[in-house]
Coordinates of C-alpha atoms and ligand atoms in Angstrom, one line a residue:
M50 CA 134.9 86.3 121.8
N51 CA 135.0 89.5 123.5
L52 CA 131.9 90.9 124.7
T53 CA 131.1 93.3 121.9
Q54 CA 131.4 90.2 119.5
L55 CA 128.5 88.4 121.1
P56 CA 125.0 88.4 119.6
A57 CA 122.4 90.7 121.3
S58 CA 120.4 87.4 122.4
A59 CA 123.5 86.4 124.5
L60 CA 124.1 89.9 125.9
V61 CA 120.5 90.2 127.2
S62 CA 120.9 87.1 129.0
L63 CA 124.2 88.2 130.8
L64 CA 122.6 91.7 131.5
R65 CA 119.5 90.0 133.2
R66 CA 121.6 87.9 135.3
G67 CA 123.8 90.9 136.6
E68 CA 127.1 89.3 135.1
V69 CA 127.5 92.4 132.8
S70 CA 126.2 95.8 133.5
S71 CA 125.0 98.0 131.1
R72 CA 127.7 100.5 131.6
Q73 CA 130.4 97.6 131.0
L74 CA 128.6 96.9 127.8
T75 CA 128.2 100.3 126.7
Q76 CA 131.6 101.2 127.7
A77 CA 132.9 98.2 125.6
C78 CA 131.1 99.6 122.4
L79 CA 132.5 102.9 123.0
E80 CA 136.1 101.5 123.2
A81 CA 135.4 99.4 120.2
C82 CA 134.3 102.7 118.5
Q83 CA 137.4 104.5 119.5
S84 CA 139.7 102.0 118.2
L85 CA 138.1 100.9 115.0
D86 CA 135.4 103.6 113.9
S87 CA 138.2 106.0 112.3
K88 CA 138.7 103.2 109.9
I89 CA 135.0 102.2 109.4
G90 CA 133.3 105.5 109.6
A91 CA 130.0 104.0 110.7
F92 CA 129.0 107.0 113.1
L93 CA 128.3 110.4 112.4
H94 CA 127.3 111.4 115.9
L95 CA 128.1 109.8 119.2
D96 CA 127.9 111.4 122.8
A97 CA 129.9 109.0 125.0
E98 CA 128.7 110.9 128.2
A99 CA 124.9 110.6 127.2
V100 CA 125.1 107.1 126.3
L101 CA 126.8 106.3 129.7
T102 CA 124.3 108.3 131.5
T103 CA 121.5 106.1 129.9
A104 CA 123.3 103.0 130.7
D105 CA 123.9 104.0 134.4
A106 CA 120.3 104.9 134.9
I107 CA 119.3 101.4 133.6
D108 CA 121.9 99.8 135.8
A109 CA 120.4 101.6 138.9
R110 CA 117.1 100.2 138.3
R111 CA 118.4 96.7 137.9
V112 CA 120.2 97.0 141.2
R113 CA 116.9 98.2 142.8
G114 CA 115.2 95.0 141.6
E115 CA 112.9 96.9 139.1
P116 CA 111.7 94.9 136.0
L117 CA 113.6 95.7 133.0
G118 CA 112.2 96.0 129.4
L119 CA 113.0 93.7 126.4
L120 CA 116.5 95.3 125.7
A121 CA 117.7 95.2 129.1
G122 CA 120.4 97.9 128.7
L123 CA 121.6 97.0 125.3
P124 CA 123.0 99.7 123.0
V125 CA 121.1 100.3 119.7
A126 CA 122.7 102.6 117.0
I127 CA 120.3 104.8 115.3
K128 CA 120.2 105.7 111.4
D129 CA 120.8 109.3 111.1
N130 CA 117.3 109.7 109.5
L131 CA 115.6 109.1 112.6
C132 CA 114.6 111.9 114.9
Q133 CA 115.9 112.0 118.5
K134 CA 115.1 115.1 120.4
G135 CA 117.9 117.6 120.8
V136 CA 120.4 115.4 118.9
P137 CA 121.7 116.1 115.5
T138 CA 119.8 114.4 112.8
T139 CA 121.3 115.1 109.6
C140 CA 120.3 112.6 107.0
A141 CA 124.1 112.6 105.8
S142 CA 122.9 116.0 104.0
K143 CA 124.4 119.6 104.2
M144 CA 120.8 120.5 104.1
L145 CA 120.2 119.3 107.9
A146 CA 123.7 119.8 108.9
N147 CA 122.6 121.8 111.9
F148 CA 119.2 120.2 112.6
R149 CA 118.3 119.2 116.1
P150 CA 114.8 117.7 116.0
P151 CA 112.3 119.1 118.7
Y152 CA 110.9 115.5 119.1
T153 CA 111.9 111.8 119.1
A154 CA 110.8 109.2 116.4
H155 CA 108.4 106.4 117.6
V156 CA 110.9 103.6 117.3
V157 CA 113.6 105.5 119.2
E158 CA 111.1 106.2 122.2
R159 CA 110.3 102.3 121.9
V160 CA 114.0 101.4 122.3
A161 CA 114.2 103.9 125.3
A162 CA 110.9 102.4 126.7
E163 CA 112.3 98.8 126.5
D164 CA 115.6 100.0 128.4
G165 CA 117.7 100.1 125.3
V166 CA 120.6 102.8 125.2
P167 CA 120.1 104.6 121.8
F168 CA 123.9 104.5 120.8
G169 CA 124.8 107.4 118.4
K170 CA 123.7 108.1 114.8
T171 CA 125.0 106.3 112.0
N172 CA 125.9 107.2 108.4
L173 CA 123.8 106.8 105.3
D174 CA 123.4 107.9 101.7
E175 CA 121.8 111.3 101.8
F176 CA 118.4 111.2 102.5
A177 CA 118.6 107.4 102.3
M178 CA 119.3 107.8 98.5
G179 CA 121.8 105.2 97.3
S180 CA 123.2 101.7 97.7
S181 CA 126.5 102.2 99.0
T182 CA 126.6 105.0 101.6
E183 CA 128.8 106.9 99.4
N184 CA 126.3 109.6 98.7
S185 CA 126.8 110.9 102.4
A186 CA 127.6 114.5 102.2
F187 CA 130.2 114.0 105.4
Q188 CA 132.1 110.6 105.0
K189 CA 132.5 107.2 103.4
T190 CA 131.6 103.9 105.5
R191 CA 133.8 101.0 104.7
N192 CA 132.8 97.5 105.0
P193 CA 134.3 95.8 108.0
W194 CA 135.0 92.7 105.8
D195 CA 137.3 94.5 103.6
L196 CA 137.9 98.2 104.3
E197 CA 138.4 98.7 100.4
R198 CA 134.8 98.1 99.9
I199 CA 131.5 99.7 100.5
P200 CA 129.1 98.2 103.3
G201 CA 125.9 98.8 101.1
G202 CA 123.2 101.4 101.6
S203 CA 121.6 103.5 102.2
S204 CA 121.8 102.1 105.9
G205 CA 125.4 101.4 105.7
G206 CA 126.5 103.0 108.8
S207 CA 124.0 100.9 110.8
A208 CA 125.1 97.5 109.2
A209 CA 128.8 98.4 109.5
A210 CA 128.3 99.2 113.2
V211 CA 126.8 95.9 113.7
A212 CA 129.0 93.9 111.6
G213 CA 132.2 95.5 113.1
C214 CA 131.0 94.7 116.5
L215 CA 130.7 98.4 117.5
T216 CA 126.9 97.7 118.7
P217 CA 125.0 94.6 118.9
L218 CA 121.9 96.2 117.5
S219 CA 121.0 99.2 115.1
L220 CA 118.0 100.6 113.2
G221 CA 117.8 101.4 109.6
S222 CA 115.3 102.5 107.0
D223 CA 114.3 100.5 103.8
T224 CA 112.6 101.9 100.8
G225 CA 114.0 99.9 98.2
G226 CA 116.5 97.5 100.1
S227 CA 118.5 99.9 102.3
I228 CA 118.3 97.4 105.1
R229 CA 118.4 94.1 103.4
Q230 CA 121.2 95.0 100.9
P231 CA 123.7 96.4 103.6
A232 CA 123.0 93.4 105.8
S233 CA 123.8 90.9 103.0
L234 CA 127.1 92.8 101.9
C235 CA 128.1 93.0 105.7
G236 CA 127.2 89.5 106.7
I237 CA 124.5 90.3 109.2
V238 CA 120.7 89.9 109.6
G239 CA 118.4 92.7 108.6
L240 CA 114.6 92.8 108.2
K241 CA 112.1 95.2 106.2
P242 CA 108.9 94.9 108.1
S243 CA 105.5 95.0 106.2
Y244 CA 104.4 98.5 105.2
G245 CA 102.5 99.7 108.4
R246 CA 104.0 97.3 110.9
V247 CA 106.3 100.0 112.3
S248 CA 105.5 103.6 112.7
R249 CA 107.2 106.2 110.6
Y250 CA 106.7 108.7 112.9
G251 CA 109.9 110.8 113.2
L252 CA 111.5 109.0 110.2
V253 CA 112.6 111.7 107.7
A254 CA 110.7 110.9 104.8
F255 CA 112.1 109.8 101.4
A256 CA 109.4 107.9 99.6
S257 CA 106.4 107.6 102.1
S258 CA 104.4 104.9 100.5
L259 CA 107.7 102.7 100.6
D260 CA 109.5 103.7 103.7
Q261 CA 109.7 101.4 106.8
V262 CA 112.1 101.1 109.7
G263 CA 113.8 97.9 110.8
P264 CA 116.4 96.0 112.9
F265 CA 119.9 94.9 112.1
A266 CA 121.8 92.2 114.4
H267 CA 124.0 89.4 114.1
D268 CA 121.5 86.7 114.2
V269 CA 117.7 86.0 113.6
A270 CA 117.0 86.2 117.6
G271 CA 118.5 89.8 117.8
T272 CA 116.4 90.8 114.7
A273 CA 113.3 89.4 116.3
L274 CA 114.0 91.1 119.7
L275 CA 114.5 94.4 118.2
L276 CA 111.3 94.0 115.8
Q277 CA 109.4 93.2 118.8
T278 CA 110.5 96.3 120.6
I279 CA 109.5 98.7 117.4
A280 CA 106.4 97.0 115.8
G281 CA 103.0 98.0 116.6
H282 CA 100.3 100.6 116.0
D283 CA 101.2 104.4 116.6
R284 CA 98.2 106.9 115.9
R285 CA 100.8 109.4 115.2
D286 CA 101.4 107.7 111.9
S287 CA 98.3 107.2 109.9
T288 CA 99.6 104.5 107.9
S289 CA 100.6 102.4 110.7
V290 CA 98.5 99.1 111.1
N291 CA 96.5 98.4 114.1
Q292 CA 96.8 94.9 114.4
P293 CA 98.3 92.9 117.5
V294 CA 101.9 92.3 117.3
P295 CA 102.7 88.4 117.6
D296 CA 105.3 87.3 120.2
Y297 CA 108.1 86.8 117.5
M298 CA 110.6 85.9 120.2
A299 CA 108.5 83.1 121.8
S300 CA 107.7 81.2 118.5
L301 CA 111.3 81.6 117.0
E302 CA 112.8 78.1 117.9
T303 CA 109.6 76.1 116.4
P304 CA 110.4 75.0 113.2
L305 CA 107.6 75.4 110.5
A306 CA 106.3 71.9 109.7
G307 CA 105.6 71.3 105.9
L308 CA 107.3 74.9 105.0
R309 CA 107.0 75.7 101.2
V310 CA 109.8 77.9 100.0
G311 CA 109.3 79.5 96.7
V312 CA 112.0 80.0 94.2
A313 CA 111.3 82.2 91.2
R314 CA 113.2 81.4 88.3
E315 CA 113.9 85.3 87.5
F316 CA 116.1 85.4 90.5
F317 CA 118.5 83.5 88.8
G318 CA 119.0 85.8 85.5
P319 CA 122.0 87.7 84.0
G320 CA 123.9 89.8 86.4
L321 CA 123.9 87.3 89.3
D322 CA 127.4 86.5 90.4
S323 CA 128.3 82.8 90.2
E324 CA 129.5 82.6 93.7
V325 CA 126.2 84.2 94.9
E326 CA 124.1 81.9 92.8
Q327 CA 125.9 78.9 94.4
A328 CA 125.5 79.9 98.1
V329 CA 121.8 80.8 97.4
R330 CA 121.4 77.3 96.0
N331 CA 123.1 75.5 98.8
S332 CA 120.7 77.4 101.1
L333 CA 117.8 75.7 99.1
E334 CA 119.4 72.6 99.8
V335 CA 119.6 73.2 103.4
Y336 CA 115.9 73.8 103.5
R337 CA 115.2 70.5 101.3
S338 CA 117.3 68.5 104.2
L339 CA 115.1 70.2 106.9
G340 CA 112.1 68.7 105.1
A341 CA 110.8 71.9 103.4
T342 CA 109.5 71.8 99.8
I343 CA 110.7 73.8 97.1
V344 CA 108.3 75.3 94.8
D345 CA 109.1 76.9 91.6
V346 CA 107.3 79.8 91.0
T347 CA 107.4 83.2 88.6
L348 CA 107.7 86.6 89.1
P349 CA 107.0 87.8 85.5
T350 CA 106.9 91.6 86.5
S351 CA 110.3 91.6 87.9
P352 CA 112.0 93.1 84.8
H353 CA 109.6 96.1 85.4
A354 CA 110.5 96.6 89.2
I355 CA 113.5 99.0 88.8
A356 CA 111.8 101.1 86.5
T357 CA 108.5 101.3 88.7
Y358 CA 110.6 101.9 91.8
Y359 CA 112.5 104.4 90.3
L360 CA 109.3 106.6 89.3
V361 CA 107.3 106.0 92.3
A362 CA 110.3 106.6 94.7
T363 CA 111.5 109.7 92.9
A364 CA 108.1 111.3 92.6
E365 CA 107.4 110.8 96.3
A366 CA 110.9 112.2 97.1
S367 CA 110.3 115.3 94.9
S368 CA 107.3 116.3 96.9
N369 CA 108.6 115.2 100.4
L370 CA 111.8 117.1 99.6
A371 CA 110.0 120.3 98.7
R372 CA 110.1 121.2 102.3
Y373 CA 113.6 122.2 102.4
D374 CA 113.3 125.6 101.0
G375 CA 115.7 127.4 103.4
V376 CA 112.5 128.9 105.1
H377 CA 111.0 126.5 106.9
Y378 CA 113.5 123.8 107.0
G379 CA 117.4 123.3 106.2
H380 CA 120.3 125.2 105.0
R381 CA 119.6 128.7 104.1
T382 CA 122.1 130.5 101.7
A383 CA 123.9 133.4 102.6
E384 CA 122.9 135.3 99.3
K385 CA 119.4 136.2 100.0
T386 CA 118.9 138.8 97.3
N387 CA 115.1 137.8 96.4
L388 CA 112.9 135.0 97.2
I389 CA 113.4 132.9 94.3
N390 CA 116.9 133.1 94.4
L391 CA 116.7 132.2 98.3
Y392 CA 114.9 129.0 97.3
C393 CA 117.3 128.2 94.5
K394 CA 120.6 128.9 96.1
S395 CA 119.6 127.1 99.3
R396 CA 118.5 124.1 97.4
G397 CA 121.4 124.2 95.3
E398 CA 124.1 124.4 98.2
G399 CA 122.1 122.1 100.5
F400 CA 121.5 118.9 98.5
G401 CA 123.9 116.5 96.9
A402 CA 124.2 115.3 93.0
E403 CA 122.1 112.3 93.6
V404 CA 119.3 113.8 95.7
K405 CA 119.1 116.6 92.8
R406 CA 119.0 113.7 90.2
R407 CA 116.1 112.1 91.9
I408 CA 114.1 115.5 92.6
M409 CA 114.4 116.0 88.9
L410 CA 113.5 112.6 87.7
G411 CA 110.5 112.7 90.1
T412 CA 109.4 116.3 89.2
Y413 CA 109.5 115.3 85.6
A414 CA 107.3 112.1 86.2
L415 CA 104.9 114.2 88.0
S416 CA 104.6 117.2 85.7
S417 CA 101.7 117.7 83.6
G418 CA 101.6 116.1 80.1
Y419 CA 103.8 113.4 81.5
I420 CA 102.3 112.1 84.9
D421 CA 100.0 109.7 83.0
A422 CA 102.8 108.1 80.8
Y423 CA 105.1 108.0 83.8
Y424 CA 104.0 108.3 87.4
T425 CA 100.4 107.1 86.8
K426 CA 101.8 103.8 84.7
A427 CA 104.3 103.1 87.4
L428 CA 101.2 102.8 89.7
K429 CA 99.5 100.3 87.6
A430 CA 102.7 98.3 87.3
R431 CA 102.8 98.4 91.1
R432 CA 99.6 97.0 91.4
L433 CA 100.8 94.0 89.0
I434 CA 103.9 93.4 91.2
L435 CA 101.5 93.2 94.1
N436 CA 99.2 90.7 92.0
D437 CA 102.4 88.5 91.3
F438 CA 103.3 88.3 95.0
N439 CA 99.9 87.4 95.8
R440 CA 99.4 84.6 93.5
I441 CA 103.0 83.3 94.9
F442 CA 102.1 83.4 98.3
A443 CA 99.2 81.2 97.5
S444 CA 101.6 78.2 96.8
C445 CA 104.4 79.0 99.1
D446 CA 105.1 80.5 102.5
V447 CA 108.3 82.2 102.0
L448 CA 110.0 83.3 98.6
A449 CA 113.8 82.6 98.7
G450 CA 116.6 83.8 96.6
P451 CA 119.6 86.4 96.7
T452 CA 119.3 89.5 98.4
A453 CA 121.9 91.1 96.1
P454 CA 123.3 90.2 92.6
T455 CA 126.9 90.5 93.9
A456 CA 129.0 90.7 97.1
A457 CA 130.4 94.0 98.3
F458 CA 131.9 96.0 95.4
K459 CA 134.8 98.7 95.8
L460 CA 134.4 102.0 96.7
G461 CA 134.2 104.2 93.7
E462 CA 133.3 101.1 91.4
K463 CA 129.7 102.4 90.6
A464 CA 129.9 106.0 92.0
S465 CA 129.9 107.4 88.5
D466 CA 127.4 105.0 87.1
P467 CA 123.8 105.4 88.7
L468 CA 122.2 102.9 86.6
S469 CA 124.7 100.1 87.7
M470 CA 124.1 101.4 91.2
Y471 CA 120.3 101.2 90.9
L472 CA 120.7 97.5 89.5
S473 CA 122.3 96.5 92.7
D474 CA 118.6 96.9 94.1
I475 CA 117.0 94.5 91.7
Y476 CA 115.9 91.9 94.0
T477 CA 114.9 94.1 96.9
I478 CA 112.7 96.7 95.6
S479 CA 109.7 94.9 94.6
C480 CA 109.1 93.9 98.3
N481 CA 108.7 97.5 99.1
L482 CA 106.3 98.2 96.1
A483 CA 104.2 95.5 97.3
G484 CA 104.4 96.2 101.1
I485 CA 105.4 92.7 102.3
S486 CA 108.0 91.6 104.5
G487 CA 111.6 90.5 103.8
L488 CA 114.8 89.9 105.6
S489 CA 118.5 89.0 104.5
I490 CA 120.4 86.6 106.5
P491 CA 124.1 85.3 105.9
C492 CA 124.4 82.2 103.7
G493 CA 128.1 82.2 102.8
F494 CA 131.1 83.8 101.7
T495 CA 132.8 84.2 98.3
A496 CA 136.4 82.9 97.8
S497 CA 137.9 86.3 98.7
G498 CA 136.0 86.2 102.1
L499 CA 133.0 88.6 101.4
P500 CA 129.7 87.9 103.0
I501 CA 126.7 86.6 100.7
G502 CA 123.0 87.1 101.8
L503 CA 119.9 85.1 101.6
Q504 CA 116.7 86.9 101.1
L505 CA 113.5 85.6 102.5
Q506 CA 110.4 87.4 101.7
G507 CA 106.8 86.7 103.1
P508 CA 103.2 88.1 102.9
A509 CA 102.2 91.4 104.6
M510 CA 102.3 90.7 108.3
A511 CA 104.0 87.4 108.1
E512 CA 107.2 88.6 109.9
E513 CA 106.6 85.7 112.3
T514 CA 106.9 83.0 109.5
V515 CA 109.7 84.8 107.7
L516 CA 111.7 84.9 111.1
R517 CA 111.1 81.3 111.9
A518 CA 112.0 80.0 108.5
A519 CA 115.3 82.2 108.8
R520 CA 115.9 80.7 112.2
M521 CA 115.5 77.2 110.6
H522 CA 118.3 78.0 108.2
E523 CA 120.5 79.9 110.9
K524 CA 120.5 76.7 113.3
A525 CA 121.4 74.4 110.5
T526 CA 124.4 76.5 109.3
A527 CA 127.0 78.8 111.2
W528 CA 127.4 81.6 109.0
H529 CA 126.2 84.0 111.5
T530 CA 128.9 83.1 113.7
H531 CA 131.5 84.6 111.6
R532 CA 133.1 88.1 112.7
P533 CA 135.4 90.1 110.5
I534 CA 139.0 90.2 111.7
L535 CA 139.8 93.9 112.0
L536 CA 143.2 95.0 112.9
Ligands
LIG35 N1 119.1 101.9 96.8 C1 117.8 102.3 96.8 C2 117.6 103.6 96.5 O1 118.6 104.4 96.1 C3 116.9 101.9 98.1 C4 117.1 103.1 99.2 C5 116.6 102.8 100.3 O2 116.0 101.8 100.5 N2 116.5 103.8 101.2 O3 116.7 104.2 96.3

């Protein structure tokens, strides 16, 4: 294996022992980007000089014998809806094509504080709305396992950057599955923290009551390392939870005795690909062989999850995206005949089709006369979904199932059918509606060589349990050691 194919945990040891410098590793990642990113299309912005300067400064401190932070010089790619002072932050939208934020997101500050190297900005569906990264206004991102296929979304650039071995770690955001689904489709690990575990300060808002920032890595240890870096209270996000952050890395190797793995029968309904089902069932056998108990549970609200999500998320989006008016923020039209025209033209030119669809749906759901029938009803359904999870987690520690109903689909396959695109989130959105924790780990491949993901969900603030359960599976299998062959 060459350097860029190693998992973050192995690289940290090499960096700490001084066997590899941060400059060498960063340079290797830049070279990988140079040779492969024209095919993958993971990055929207990457300033080689800036990342090497950061790496050199960390190396200089190591040479002086100064203690280094958790990341010890590791490159971390950043989804382009996270602000970094002075660095383009576009949300893959024409609306923010020229935006350079005057401040840095909490999570990016944390990466820098722990001596990570913020390594470029990655592609996404415009404003994180989508499941394939095809909604980016700028470019398509391709799945490193099959360049004809999508990497998932919306954090497709961040997932493809890790899967394609362009960077060992990356950050994404997950509003309805945007970390877990691309992790699953790209054969890596991705974790959505519980709502409030990680500060949203500096994350461009899509649906504020659902959005969370989280890590991507090749394995569970790398995921725990980056979660350790970014988790914790931040007074600049009033929804960030003021609870101590457990030492995720310290407990990772200790198996959970008497683990109870819940399996909901609703996870195996129509629409689930048979190869995905088989891989997930094999994973349940892995847990059984490790001494875990498999507990049958039910999630009766699951048929309502998609409708609930697409009302709550669009309602919040219609409100959050009102700020892009061509006056305060974002693209301003050249045709400024009067104020209303300025608003209409600026928004009409700046937003893409999916974002407009969401704004219209959300505005309708909130409009007087319809709010009770749609938005308020969706909030009630949201509460019932949380009640389901609370009941389930009384009888099991984690809930296991598929992350996505199918492996990666072809570019363009669902692009003209929003409903079928929305259905690819069927297993992931309830987690956001309930505010609980969830992750996806690799659990197999289809006959044609596409990765399959296993989703493990846990109660709110139970990331430690979820990570340990994931590590038990990982230790007993070798799915996380595979890398795509890219020519
Ligand atoms: N695919 C979902 C959507 O389009 C989730 C997106 C996300 O998590 N950001 O809304």
